[in-house]
mmCIF file of C-alpha atoms in Angstrom:
data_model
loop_
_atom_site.group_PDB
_atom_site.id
_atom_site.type_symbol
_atom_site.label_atom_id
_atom_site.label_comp_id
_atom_site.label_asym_id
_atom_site.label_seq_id
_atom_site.Cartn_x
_atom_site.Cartn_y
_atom_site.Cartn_z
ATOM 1 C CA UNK A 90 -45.010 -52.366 72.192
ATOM 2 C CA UNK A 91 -43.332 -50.741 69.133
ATOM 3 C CA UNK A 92 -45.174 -50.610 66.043
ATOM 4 C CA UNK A 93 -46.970 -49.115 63.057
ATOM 5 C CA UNK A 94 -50.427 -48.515 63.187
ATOM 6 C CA UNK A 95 -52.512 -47.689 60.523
ATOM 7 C CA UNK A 96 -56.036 -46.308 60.704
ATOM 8 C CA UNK A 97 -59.078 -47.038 59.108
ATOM 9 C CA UNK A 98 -58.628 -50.582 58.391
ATOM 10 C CA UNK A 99 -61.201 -49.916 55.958
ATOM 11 C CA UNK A 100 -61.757 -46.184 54.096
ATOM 12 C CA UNK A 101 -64.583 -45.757 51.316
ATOM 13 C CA UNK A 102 -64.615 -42.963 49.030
ATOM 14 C CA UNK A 103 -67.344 -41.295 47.128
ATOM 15 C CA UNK A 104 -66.545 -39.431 43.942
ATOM 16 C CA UNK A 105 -64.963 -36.639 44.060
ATOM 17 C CA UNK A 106 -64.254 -36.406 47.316
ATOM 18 C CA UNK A 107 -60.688 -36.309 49.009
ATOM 19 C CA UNK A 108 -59.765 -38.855 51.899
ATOM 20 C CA UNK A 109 -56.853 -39.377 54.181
ATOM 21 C CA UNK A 110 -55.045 -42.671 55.678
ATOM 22 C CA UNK A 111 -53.213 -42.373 58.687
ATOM 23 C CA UNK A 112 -50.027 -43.822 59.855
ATOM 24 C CA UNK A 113 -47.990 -44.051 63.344
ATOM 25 C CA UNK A 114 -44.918 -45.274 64.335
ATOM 26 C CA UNK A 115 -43.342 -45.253 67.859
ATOM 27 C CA UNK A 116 -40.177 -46.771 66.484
ATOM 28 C CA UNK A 117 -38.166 -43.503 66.460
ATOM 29 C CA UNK A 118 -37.594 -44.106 63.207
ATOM 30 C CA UNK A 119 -36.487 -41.189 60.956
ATOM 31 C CA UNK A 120 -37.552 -42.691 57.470
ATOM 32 C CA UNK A 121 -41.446 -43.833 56.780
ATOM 33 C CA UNK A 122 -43.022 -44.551 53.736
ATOM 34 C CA UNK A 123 -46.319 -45.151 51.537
ATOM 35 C CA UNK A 124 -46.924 -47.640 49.637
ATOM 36 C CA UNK A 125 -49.799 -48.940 47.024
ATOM 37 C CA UNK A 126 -50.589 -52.913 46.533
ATOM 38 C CA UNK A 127 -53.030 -54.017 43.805
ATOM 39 C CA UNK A 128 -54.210 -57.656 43.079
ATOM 40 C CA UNK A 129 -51.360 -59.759 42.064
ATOM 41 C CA UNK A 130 -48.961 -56.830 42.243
ATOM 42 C CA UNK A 131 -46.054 -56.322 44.337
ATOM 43 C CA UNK A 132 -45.823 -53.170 46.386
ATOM 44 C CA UNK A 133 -45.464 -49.881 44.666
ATOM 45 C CA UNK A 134 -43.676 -46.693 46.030
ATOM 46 C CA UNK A 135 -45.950 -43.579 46.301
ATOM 47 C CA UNK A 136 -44.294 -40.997 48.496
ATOM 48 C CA UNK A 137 -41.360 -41.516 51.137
ATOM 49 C CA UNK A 138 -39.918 -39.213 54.118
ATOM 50 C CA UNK A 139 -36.484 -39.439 55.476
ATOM 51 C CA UNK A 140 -37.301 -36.588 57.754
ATOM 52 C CA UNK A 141 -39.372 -33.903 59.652
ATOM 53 C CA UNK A 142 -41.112 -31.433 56.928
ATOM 54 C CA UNK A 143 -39.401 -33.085 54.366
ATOM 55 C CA UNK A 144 -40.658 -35.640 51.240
ATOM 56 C CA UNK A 145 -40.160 -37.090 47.980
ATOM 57 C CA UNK A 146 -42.326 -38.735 44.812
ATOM 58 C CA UNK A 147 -41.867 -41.798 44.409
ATOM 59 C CA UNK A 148 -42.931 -43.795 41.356
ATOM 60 C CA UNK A 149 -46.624 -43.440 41.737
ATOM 61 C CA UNK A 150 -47.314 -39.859 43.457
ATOM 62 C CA UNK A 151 -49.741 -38.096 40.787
ATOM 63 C CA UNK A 152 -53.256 -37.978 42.632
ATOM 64 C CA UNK A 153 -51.444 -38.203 46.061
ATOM 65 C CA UNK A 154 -50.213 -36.056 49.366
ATOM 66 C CA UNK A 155 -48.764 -36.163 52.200
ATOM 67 C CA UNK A 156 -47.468 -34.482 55.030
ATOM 68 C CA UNK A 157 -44.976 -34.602 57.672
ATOM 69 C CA UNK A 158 -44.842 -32.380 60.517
ATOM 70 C CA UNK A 159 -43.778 -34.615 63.417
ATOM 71 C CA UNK A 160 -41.721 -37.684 63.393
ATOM 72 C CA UNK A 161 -43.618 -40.369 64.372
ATOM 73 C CA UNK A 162 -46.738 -39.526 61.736
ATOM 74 C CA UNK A 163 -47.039 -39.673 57.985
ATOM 75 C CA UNK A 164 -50.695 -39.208 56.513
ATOM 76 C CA UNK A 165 -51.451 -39.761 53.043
ATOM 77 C CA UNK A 166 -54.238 -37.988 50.955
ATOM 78 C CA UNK A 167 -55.782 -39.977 47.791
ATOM 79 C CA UNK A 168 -57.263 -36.768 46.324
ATOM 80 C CA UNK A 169 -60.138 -36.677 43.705
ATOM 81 C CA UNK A 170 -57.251 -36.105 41.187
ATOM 82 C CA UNK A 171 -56.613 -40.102 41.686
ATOM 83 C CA UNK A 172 -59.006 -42.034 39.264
ATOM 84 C CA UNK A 173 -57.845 -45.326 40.664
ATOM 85 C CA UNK A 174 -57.591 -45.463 43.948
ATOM 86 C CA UNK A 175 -59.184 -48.734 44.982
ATOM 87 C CA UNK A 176 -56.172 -50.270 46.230
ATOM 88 C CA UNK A 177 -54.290 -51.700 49.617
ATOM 89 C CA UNK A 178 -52.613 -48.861 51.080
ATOM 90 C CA UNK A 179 -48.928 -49.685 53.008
ATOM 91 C CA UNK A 180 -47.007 -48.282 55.111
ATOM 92 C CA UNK A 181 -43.771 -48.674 56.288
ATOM 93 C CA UNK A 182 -40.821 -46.957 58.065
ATOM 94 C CA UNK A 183 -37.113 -47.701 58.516
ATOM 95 C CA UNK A 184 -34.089 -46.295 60.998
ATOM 96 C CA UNK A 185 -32.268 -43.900 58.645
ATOM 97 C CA UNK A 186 -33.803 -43.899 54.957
ATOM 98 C CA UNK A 187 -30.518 -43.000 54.108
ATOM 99 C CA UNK A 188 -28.980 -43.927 50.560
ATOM 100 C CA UNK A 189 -26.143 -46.505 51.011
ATOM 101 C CA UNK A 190 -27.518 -47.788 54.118
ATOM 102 C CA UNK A 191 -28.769 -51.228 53.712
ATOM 103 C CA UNK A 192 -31.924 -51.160 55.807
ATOM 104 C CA UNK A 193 -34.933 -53.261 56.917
ATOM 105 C CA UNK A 194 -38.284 -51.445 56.207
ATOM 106 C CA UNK A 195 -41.351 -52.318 58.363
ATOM 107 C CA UNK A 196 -44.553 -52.288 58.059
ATOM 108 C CA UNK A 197 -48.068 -51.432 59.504
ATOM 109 C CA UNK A 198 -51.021 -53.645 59.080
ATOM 110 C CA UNK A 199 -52.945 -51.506 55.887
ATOM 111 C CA UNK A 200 -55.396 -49.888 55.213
ATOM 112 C CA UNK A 201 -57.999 -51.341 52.450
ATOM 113 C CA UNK A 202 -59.710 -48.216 50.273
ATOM 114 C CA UNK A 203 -62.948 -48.796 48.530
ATOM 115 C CA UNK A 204 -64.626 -46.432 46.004
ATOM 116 C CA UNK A 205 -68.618 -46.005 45.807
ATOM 117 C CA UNK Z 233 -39.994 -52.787 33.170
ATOM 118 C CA UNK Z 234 -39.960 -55.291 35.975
ATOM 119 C CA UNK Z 235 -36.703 -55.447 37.759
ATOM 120 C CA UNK Z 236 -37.495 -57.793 40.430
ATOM 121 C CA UNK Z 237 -39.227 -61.152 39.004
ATOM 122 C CA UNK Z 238 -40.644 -63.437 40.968
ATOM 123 C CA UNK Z 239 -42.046 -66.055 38.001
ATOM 124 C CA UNK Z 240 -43.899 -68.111 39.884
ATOM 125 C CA UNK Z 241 -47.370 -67.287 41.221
ATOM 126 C CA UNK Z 242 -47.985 -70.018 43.210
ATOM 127 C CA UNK Z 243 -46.476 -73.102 44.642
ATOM 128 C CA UNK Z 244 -47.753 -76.139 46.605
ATOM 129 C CA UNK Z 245 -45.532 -77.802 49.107
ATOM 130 C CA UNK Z 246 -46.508 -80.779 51.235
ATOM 131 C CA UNK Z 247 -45.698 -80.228 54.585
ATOM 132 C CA UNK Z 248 -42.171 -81.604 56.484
ATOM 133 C CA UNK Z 249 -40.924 -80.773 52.962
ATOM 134 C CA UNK Z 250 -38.885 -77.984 51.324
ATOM 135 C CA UNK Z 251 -40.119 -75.035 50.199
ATOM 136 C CA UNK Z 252 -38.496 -73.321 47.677
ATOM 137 C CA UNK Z 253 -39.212 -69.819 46.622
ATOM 138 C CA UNK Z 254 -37.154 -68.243 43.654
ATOM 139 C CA UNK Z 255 -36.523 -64.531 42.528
ATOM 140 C CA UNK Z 256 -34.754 -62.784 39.360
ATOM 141 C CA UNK Z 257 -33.688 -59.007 39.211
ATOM 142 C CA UNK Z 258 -32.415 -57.536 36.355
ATOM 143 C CA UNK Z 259 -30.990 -54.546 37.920
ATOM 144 C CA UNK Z 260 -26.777 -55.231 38.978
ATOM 145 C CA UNK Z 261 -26.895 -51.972 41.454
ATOM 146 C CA UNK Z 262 -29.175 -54.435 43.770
ATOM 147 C CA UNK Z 263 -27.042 -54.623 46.355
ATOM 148 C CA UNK Z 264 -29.051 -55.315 49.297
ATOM 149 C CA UNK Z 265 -32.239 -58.365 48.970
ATOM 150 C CA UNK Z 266 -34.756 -58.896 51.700
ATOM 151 C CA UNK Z 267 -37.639 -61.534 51.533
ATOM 152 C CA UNK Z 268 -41.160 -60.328 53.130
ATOM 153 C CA UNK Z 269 -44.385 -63.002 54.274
ATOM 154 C CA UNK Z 270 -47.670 -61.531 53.920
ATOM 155 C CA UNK Z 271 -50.991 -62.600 54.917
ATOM 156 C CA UNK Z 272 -54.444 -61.570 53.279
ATOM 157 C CA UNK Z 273 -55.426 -58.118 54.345
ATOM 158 C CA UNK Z 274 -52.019 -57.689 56.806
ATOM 159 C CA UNK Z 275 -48.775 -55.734 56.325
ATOM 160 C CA UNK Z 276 -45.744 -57.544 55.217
ATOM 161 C CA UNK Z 277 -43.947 -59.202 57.604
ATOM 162 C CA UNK Z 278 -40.253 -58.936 57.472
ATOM 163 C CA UNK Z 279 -38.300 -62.578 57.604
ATOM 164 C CA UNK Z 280 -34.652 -62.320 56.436
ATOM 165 C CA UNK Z 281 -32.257 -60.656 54.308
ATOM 166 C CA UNK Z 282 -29.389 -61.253 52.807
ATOM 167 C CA UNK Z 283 -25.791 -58.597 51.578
ATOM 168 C CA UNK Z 284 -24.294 -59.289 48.271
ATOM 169 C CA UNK Z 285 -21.417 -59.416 49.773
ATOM 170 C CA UNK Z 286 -22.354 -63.170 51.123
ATOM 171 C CA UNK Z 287 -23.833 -66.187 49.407
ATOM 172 C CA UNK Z 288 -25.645 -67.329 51.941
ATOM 173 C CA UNK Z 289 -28.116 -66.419 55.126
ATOM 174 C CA UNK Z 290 -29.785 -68.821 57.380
ATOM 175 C CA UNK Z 291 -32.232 -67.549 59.912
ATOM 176 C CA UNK Z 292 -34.187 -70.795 61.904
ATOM 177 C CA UNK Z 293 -35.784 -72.710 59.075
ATOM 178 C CA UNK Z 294 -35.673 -69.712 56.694
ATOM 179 C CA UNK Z 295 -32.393 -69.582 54.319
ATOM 180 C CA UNK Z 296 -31.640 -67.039 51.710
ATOM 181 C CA UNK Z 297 -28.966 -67.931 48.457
ATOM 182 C CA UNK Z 298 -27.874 -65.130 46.780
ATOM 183 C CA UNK Z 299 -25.948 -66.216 43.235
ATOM 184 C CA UNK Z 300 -25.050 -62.542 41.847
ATOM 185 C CA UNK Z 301 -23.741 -63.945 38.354
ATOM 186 C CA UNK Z 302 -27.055 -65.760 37.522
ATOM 187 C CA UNK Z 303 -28.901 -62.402 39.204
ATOM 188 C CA UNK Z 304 -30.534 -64.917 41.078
ATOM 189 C CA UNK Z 305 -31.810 -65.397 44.958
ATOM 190 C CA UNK Z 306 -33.918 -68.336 46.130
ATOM 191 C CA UNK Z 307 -35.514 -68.690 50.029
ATOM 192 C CA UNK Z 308 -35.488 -72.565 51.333
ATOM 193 C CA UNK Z 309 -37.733 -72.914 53.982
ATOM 194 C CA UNK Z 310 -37.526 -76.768 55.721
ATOM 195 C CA UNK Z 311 -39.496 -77.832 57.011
ATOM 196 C CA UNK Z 312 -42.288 -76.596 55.708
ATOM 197 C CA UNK Z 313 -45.353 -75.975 58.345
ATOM 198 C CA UNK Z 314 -49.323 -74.988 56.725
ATOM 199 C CA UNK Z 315 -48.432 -71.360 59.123
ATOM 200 C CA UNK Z 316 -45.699 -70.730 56.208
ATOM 201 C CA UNK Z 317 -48.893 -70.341 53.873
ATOM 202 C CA UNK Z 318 -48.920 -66.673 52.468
ATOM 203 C CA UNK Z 319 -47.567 -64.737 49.879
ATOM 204 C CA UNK Z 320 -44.021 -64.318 49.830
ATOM 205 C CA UNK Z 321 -42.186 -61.121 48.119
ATOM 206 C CA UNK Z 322 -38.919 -60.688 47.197
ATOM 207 C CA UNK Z 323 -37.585 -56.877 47.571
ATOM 208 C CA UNK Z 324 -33.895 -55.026 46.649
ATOM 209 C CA UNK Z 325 -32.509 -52.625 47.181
ATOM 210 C CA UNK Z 326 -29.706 -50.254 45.725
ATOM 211 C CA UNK Z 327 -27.439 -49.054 47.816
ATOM 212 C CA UNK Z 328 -25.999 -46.783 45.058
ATOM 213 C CA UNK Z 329 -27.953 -43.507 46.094
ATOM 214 C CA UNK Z 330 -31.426 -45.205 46.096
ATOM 215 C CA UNK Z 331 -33.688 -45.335 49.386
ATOM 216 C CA UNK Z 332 -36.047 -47.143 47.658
ATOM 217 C CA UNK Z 333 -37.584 -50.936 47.921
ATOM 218 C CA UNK Z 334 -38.274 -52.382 44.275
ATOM 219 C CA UNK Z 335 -40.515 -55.842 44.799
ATOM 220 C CA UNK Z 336 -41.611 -58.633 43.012
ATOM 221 C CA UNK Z 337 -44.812 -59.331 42.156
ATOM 222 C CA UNK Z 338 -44.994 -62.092 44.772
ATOM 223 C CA UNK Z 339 -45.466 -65.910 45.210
ATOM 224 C CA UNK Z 340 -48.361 -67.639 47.169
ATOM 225 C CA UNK Z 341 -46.826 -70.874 48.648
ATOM 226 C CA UNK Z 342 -49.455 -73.192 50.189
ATOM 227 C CA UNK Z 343 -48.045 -75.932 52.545
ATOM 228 C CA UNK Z 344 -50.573 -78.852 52.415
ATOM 229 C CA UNK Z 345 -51.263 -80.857 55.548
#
């Protein structure tokens, strides 16, 4: 079965501290991205990847990392530099993440991040 | 700014009937619109798109109208079935050098027994 899998389904956070959301995808696709969702908001662009070691801001990045050293994995960090990061985390990947290409992004099932 | 509007929270549809789920962008580089379902606490769900080079997308019971004058794109879904309860967001996307997904703020259609 091809997917996205997201892990925890639910992350708590004490102050200060620095935690870090995971994402897989066995869809050999080349593009993935992270995305935030607050109550009553759409879905908001944090960081994207269109390849292998390589990754841009997107509109909401301050506070955030990320990494991606193999293809099918993209983990985000909410670091302690994030004052608000009680949110619904999303991720999602696509074929090509190329610009021009009209493409269908898919997602995982979230992850759900809870300050104490 | 909000460049993808979706203006109404909510909507309550009886089921059998249509459903009818309406979204405003501001932004004329969208070139590329793509409707997502989403259930409490779940990823969105992908259900149809639609070019702006057509009018028109049908997909089952889902169908997407795209009117680029008016900046306008409405999904009918008929019949309506209480499983087609969730929030719906609208998303575009520029094909003009942008990779990026710009959604609405969503719609929560509730299809009454």
């Amino acid at each position: 079965d091809g997917g996205i899998t997201q892990s925890p389904k639910y992350l708590f956070r004490k102050e200060g501290q620095n935690v870090t959301l995971s994402c897989e995808q066995n869809l050999n696709h080349d593009a993935m991205y992270w995305y935030r969702q607050d109550p009553g908001q759409g879905l908001r662009l944090i960081y994207y990847s269109q390849i292998v070691n390589d990754f841009q801001k997107g509109d909401i990045a301050e506070g955030y990392s990320v990494s991606r050293e193999k293809k099918e994995s993209f983990p985000l960090t909410v670091t302690s530099a994030q004052k608000n990061p009680t949110a619904f985390y999303l991720c999602a990947s696509s074929p090509r993440g190329l610009a021009g290409v009209e493409e269908t992004q898919y997602f995982g099932p979230g992850t759900r991040l809870l300050v104490l | 700014d909000q460049q993808v509007k979706q203006n109404s929270p909510s909507l309550s549809v009886q089921e059998g009937r249509i459903s009818i789920l309406n979204c405003d962008y501001t932004n004329s580089m969208f070139d590329y619109f793509l409707w997502y379902k989403k259930y409490p606490a779940e990823g969105p769900t992908f259900l149809i798109s639609i070019s702006s080079i057509k009018d028109k997308n049908e997909d089952g019971r889902f169908t997407v109208f795209l009117n680029k004058s008016a900046k306008h794109l409405s999904l009918h879904i008929v019949p309506s079935q209480p499983g087609d309860s969730a929030v719906y967001f609208c998303a575009a996307y520029s094909g003009a050098g942008s990779y990026q997904l710009t959604f609405g703020k969503g719609t929560k259609l509730s299809v009454i027994p």
